[in-house]
Backbone as a printed PyTorch tensor [residue, N CA C, xyz], in Angstrom:
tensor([[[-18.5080,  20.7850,  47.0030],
         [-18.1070,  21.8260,  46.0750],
         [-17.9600,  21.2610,  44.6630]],

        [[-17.4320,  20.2950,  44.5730],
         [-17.4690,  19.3090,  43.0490],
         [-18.3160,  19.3940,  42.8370]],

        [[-19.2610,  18.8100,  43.5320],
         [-20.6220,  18.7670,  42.8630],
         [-21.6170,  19.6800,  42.1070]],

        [[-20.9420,  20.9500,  43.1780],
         [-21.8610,  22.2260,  42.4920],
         [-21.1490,  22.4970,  40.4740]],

        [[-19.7530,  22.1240,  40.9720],
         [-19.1470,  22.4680,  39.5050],
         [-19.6620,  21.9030,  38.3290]],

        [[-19.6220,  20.7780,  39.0030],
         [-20.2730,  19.5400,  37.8000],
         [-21.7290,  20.1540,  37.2950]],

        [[-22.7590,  20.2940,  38.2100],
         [-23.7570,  21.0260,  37.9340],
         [-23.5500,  22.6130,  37.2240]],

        [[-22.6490,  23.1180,  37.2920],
         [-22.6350,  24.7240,  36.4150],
         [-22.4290,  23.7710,  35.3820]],

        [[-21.0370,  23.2090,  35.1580],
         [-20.5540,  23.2910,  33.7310],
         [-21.9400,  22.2290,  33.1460]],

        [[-22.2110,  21.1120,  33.3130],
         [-23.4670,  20.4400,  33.1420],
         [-24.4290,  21.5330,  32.3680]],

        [[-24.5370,  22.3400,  33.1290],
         [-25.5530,  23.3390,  33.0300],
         [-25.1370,  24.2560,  31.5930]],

        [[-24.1720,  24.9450,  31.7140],
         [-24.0710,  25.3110,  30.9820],
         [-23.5420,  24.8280,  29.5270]],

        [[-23.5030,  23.6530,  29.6800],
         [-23.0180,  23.0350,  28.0330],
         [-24.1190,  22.7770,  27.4010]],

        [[-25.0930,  22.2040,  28.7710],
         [-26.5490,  22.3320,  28.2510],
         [-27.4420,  23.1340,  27.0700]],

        [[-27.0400,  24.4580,  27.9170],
         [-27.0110,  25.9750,  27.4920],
         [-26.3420,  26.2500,  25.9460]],

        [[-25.4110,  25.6010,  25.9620],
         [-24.6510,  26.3280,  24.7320],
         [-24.5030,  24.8330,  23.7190]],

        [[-24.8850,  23.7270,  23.7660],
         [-24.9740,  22.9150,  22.8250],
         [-26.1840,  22.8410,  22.6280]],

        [[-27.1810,  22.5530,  23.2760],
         [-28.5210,  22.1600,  22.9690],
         [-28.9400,  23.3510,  22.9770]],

        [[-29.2200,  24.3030,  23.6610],
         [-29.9090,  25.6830,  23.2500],
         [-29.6300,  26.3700,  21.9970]],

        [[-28.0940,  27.1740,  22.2930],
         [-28.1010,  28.4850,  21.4480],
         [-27.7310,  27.5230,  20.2770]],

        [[-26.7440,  26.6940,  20.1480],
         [-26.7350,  26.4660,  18.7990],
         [-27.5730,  25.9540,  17.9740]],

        [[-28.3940,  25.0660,  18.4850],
         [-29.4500,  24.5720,  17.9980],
         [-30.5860,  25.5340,  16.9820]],

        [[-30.7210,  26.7150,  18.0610],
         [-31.6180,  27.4440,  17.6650],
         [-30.7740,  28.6360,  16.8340]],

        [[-29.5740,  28.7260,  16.7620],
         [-28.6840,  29.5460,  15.7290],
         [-28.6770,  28.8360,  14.4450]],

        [[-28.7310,  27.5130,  14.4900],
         [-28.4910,  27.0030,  12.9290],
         [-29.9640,  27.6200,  12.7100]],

        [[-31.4290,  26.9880,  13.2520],
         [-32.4290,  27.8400,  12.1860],
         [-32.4570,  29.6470,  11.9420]],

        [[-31.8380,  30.1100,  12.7270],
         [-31.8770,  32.0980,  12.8780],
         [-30.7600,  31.8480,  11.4320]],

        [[-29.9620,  31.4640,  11.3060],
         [-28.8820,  30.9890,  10.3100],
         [-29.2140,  30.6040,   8.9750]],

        [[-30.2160,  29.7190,   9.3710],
         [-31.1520,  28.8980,   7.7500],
         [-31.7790,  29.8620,   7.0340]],

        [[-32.7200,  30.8830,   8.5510],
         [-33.4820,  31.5300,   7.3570],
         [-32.2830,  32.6360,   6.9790]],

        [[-31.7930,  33.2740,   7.1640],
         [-30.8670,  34.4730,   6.9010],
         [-30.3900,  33.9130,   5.2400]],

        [[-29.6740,  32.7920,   5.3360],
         [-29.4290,  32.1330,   3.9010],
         [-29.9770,  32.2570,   3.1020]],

        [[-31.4060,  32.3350,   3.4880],
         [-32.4150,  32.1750,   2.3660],
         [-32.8470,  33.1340,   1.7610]],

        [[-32.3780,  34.0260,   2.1980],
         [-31.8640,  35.7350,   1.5650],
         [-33.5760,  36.3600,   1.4550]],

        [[-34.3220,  35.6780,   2.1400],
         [-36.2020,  35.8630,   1.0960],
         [-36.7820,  37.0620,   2.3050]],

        [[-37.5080,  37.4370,   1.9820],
         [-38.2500,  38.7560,   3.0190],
         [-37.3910,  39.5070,   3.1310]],

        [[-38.7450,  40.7510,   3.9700],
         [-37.3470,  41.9420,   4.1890],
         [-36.8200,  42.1190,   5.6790]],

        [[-36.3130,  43.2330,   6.2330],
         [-36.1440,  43.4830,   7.2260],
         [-37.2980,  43.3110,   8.6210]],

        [[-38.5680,  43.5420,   7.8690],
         [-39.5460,  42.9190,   9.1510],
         [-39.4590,  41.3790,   9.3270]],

        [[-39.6080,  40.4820,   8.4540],
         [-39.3530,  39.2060,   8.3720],
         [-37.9600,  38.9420,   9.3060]],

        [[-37.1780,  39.7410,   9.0000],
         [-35.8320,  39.4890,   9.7920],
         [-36.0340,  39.8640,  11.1970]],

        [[-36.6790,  40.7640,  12.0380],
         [-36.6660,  40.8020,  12.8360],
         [-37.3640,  39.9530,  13.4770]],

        [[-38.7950,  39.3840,  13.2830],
         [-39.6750,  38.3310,  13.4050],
         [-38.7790,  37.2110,  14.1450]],

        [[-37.9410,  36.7680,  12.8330],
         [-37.3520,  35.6710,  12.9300],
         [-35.9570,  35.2390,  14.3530]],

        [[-36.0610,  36.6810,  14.4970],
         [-34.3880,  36.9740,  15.6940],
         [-35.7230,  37.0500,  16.7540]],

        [[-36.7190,  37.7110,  16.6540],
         [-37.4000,  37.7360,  18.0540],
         [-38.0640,  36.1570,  18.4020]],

        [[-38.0350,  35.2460,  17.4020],
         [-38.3030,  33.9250,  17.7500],
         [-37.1100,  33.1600,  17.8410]],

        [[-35.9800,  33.9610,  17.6590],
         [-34.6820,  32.9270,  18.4500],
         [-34.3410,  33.2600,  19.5460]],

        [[-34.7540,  34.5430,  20.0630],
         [-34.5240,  35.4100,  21.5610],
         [-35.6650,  33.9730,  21.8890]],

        [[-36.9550,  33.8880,  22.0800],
         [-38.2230,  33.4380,  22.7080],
         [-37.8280,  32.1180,  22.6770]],

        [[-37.1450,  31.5530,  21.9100],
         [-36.8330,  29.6740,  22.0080],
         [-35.6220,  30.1040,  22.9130]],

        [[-34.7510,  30.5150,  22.7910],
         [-33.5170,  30.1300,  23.5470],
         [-33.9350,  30.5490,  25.1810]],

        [[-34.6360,  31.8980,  25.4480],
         [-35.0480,  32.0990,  27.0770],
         [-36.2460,  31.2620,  27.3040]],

        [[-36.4510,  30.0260,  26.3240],
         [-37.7680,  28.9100,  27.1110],
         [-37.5180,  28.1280,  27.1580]],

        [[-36.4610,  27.6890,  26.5120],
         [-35.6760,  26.6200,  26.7150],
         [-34.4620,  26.2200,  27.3700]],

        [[-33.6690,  27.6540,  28.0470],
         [-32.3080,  27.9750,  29.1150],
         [-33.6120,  27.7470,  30.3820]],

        [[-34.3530,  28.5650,  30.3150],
         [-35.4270,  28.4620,  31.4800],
         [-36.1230,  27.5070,  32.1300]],

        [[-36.3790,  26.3700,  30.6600],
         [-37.1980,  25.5210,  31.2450],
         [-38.4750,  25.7630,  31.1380]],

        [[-39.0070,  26.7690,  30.3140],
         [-40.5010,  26.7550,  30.6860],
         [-41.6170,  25.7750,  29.9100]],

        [[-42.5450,  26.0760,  30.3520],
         [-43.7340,  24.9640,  29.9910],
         [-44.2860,  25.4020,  29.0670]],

        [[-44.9170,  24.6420,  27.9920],
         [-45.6760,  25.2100,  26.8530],
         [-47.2340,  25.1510,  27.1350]],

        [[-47.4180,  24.7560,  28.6850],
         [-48.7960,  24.8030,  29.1460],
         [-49.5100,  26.0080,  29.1740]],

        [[-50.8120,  25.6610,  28.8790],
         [-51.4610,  27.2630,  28.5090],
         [-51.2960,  27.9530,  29.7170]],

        [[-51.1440,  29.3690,  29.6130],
         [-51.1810,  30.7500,  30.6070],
         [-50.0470,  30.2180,  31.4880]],

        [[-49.0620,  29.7380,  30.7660],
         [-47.4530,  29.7590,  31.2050],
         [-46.4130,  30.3990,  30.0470]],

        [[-46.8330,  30.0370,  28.6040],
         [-46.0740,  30.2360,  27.9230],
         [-45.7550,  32.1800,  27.7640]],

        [[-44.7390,  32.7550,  27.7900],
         [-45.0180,  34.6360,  27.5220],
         [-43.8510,  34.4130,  26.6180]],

        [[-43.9160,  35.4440,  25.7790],
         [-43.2340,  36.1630,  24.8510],
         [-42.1980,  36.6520,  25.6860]],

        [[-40.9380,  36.4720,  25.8140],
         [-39.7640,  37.4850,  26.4760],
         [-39.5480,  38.9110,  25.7500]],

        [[-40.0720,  39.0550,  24.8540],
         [-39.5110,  40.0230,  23.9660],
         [-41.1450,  41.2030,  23.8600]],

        [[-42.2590,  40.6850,  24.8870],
         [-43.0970,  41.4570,  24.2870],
         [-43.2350,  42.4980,  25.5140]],

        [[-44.2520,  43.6980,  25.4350],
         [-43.5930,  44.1910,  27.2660],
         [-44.2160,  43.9300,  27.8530]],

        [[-43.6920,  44.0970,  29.0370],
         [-44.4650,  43.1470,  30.4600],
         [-45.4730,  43.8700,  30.7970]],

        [[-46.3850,  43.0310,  31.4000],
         [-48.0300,  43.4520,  31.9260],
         [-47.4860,  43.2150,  33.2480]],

        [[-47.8220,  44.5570,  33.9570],
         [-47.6530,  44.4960,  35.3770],
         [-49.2690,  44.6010,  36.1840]],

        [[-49.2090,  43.7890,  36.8540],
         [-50.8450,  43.2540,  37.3740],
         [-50.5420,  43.8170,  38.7510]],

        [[-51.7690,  43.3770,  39.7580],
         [-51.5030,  43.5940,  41.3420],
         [-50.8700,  42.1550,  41.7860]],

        [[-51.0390,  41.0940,  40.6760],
         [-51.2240,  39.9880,  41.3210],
         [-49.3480,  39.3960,  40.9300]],

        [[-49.2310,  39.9510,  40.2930],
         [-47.6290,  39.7820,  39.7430],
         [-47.3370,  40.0700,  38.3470]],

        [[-45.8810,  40.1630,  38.0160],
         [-46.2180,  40.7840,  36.1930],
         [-46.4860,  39.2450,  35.2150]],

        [[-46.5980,  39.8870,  34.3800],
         [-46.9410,  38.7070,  32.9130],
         [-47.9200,  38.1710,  33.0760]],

        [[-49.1070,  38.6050,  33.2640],
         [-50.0730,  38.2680,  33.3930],
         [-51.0930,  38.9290,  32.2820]],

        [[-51.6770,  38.4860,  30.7860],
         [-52.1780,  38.7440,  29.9690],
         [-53.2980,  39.3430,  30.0350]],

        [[-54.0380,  39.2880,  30.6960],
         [-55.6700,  39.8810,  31.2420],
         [-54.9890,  41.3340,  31.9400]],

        [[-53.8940,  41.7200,  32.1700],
         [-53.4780,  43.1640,  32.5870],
         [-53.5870,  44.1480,  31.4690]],

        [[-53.3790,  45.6090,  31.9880],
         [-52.8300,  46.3710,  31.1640],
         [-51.4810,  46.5490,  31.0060]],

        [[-50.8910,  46.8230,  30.1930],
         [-49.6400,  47.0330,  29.8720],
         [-49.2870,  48.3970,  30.3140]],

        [[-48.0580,  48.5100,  30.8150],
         [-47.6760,  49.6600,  31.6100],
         [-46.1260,  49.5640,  30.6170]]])
């Protein structure tokens, strides 16, 4: 049972030192920089959503692994997120 604990909290400091803050100081940098408008701003939050769920996740930056979390899902026969689908 220790062990599992050690592994959450492990896990999650992981999570909240190396992930979100990391990727909050740049969502943070650009905001400072007061420059673009509101599309620019959203851009920039939908690429701190996409680093922080690929990097809590773990995923690979290997081709036809990497997906957008934020874009909508392609549901295939073969399973969803699969780019060669249509979007439903």
């Amino acid at each position: 049972m220790a062990e599992m604990i050690h592994f959450i909290r492990q896990t999650q400091a992981y999570c909240q030192l190396e992930v979100i803050e990391c990727s909050w100081e740049d969502l943070y940098r650009f905001i400072q920089q007061k420059k673009g408008d509101l599309d620019s701003l959203i851009d920039a939050h939908r690429s701190y959503l996409d680093r922080i769920v690929k990097k809590v996740l773990l995923l690979s930056h290997k081709a036809g692994r990497e997906v957008s979390t934020t874009e909508p899902t392609a549901m295939c026969s073969d399973g969803p997120r699969r780019r060669t689908c249509s979007i439903k």
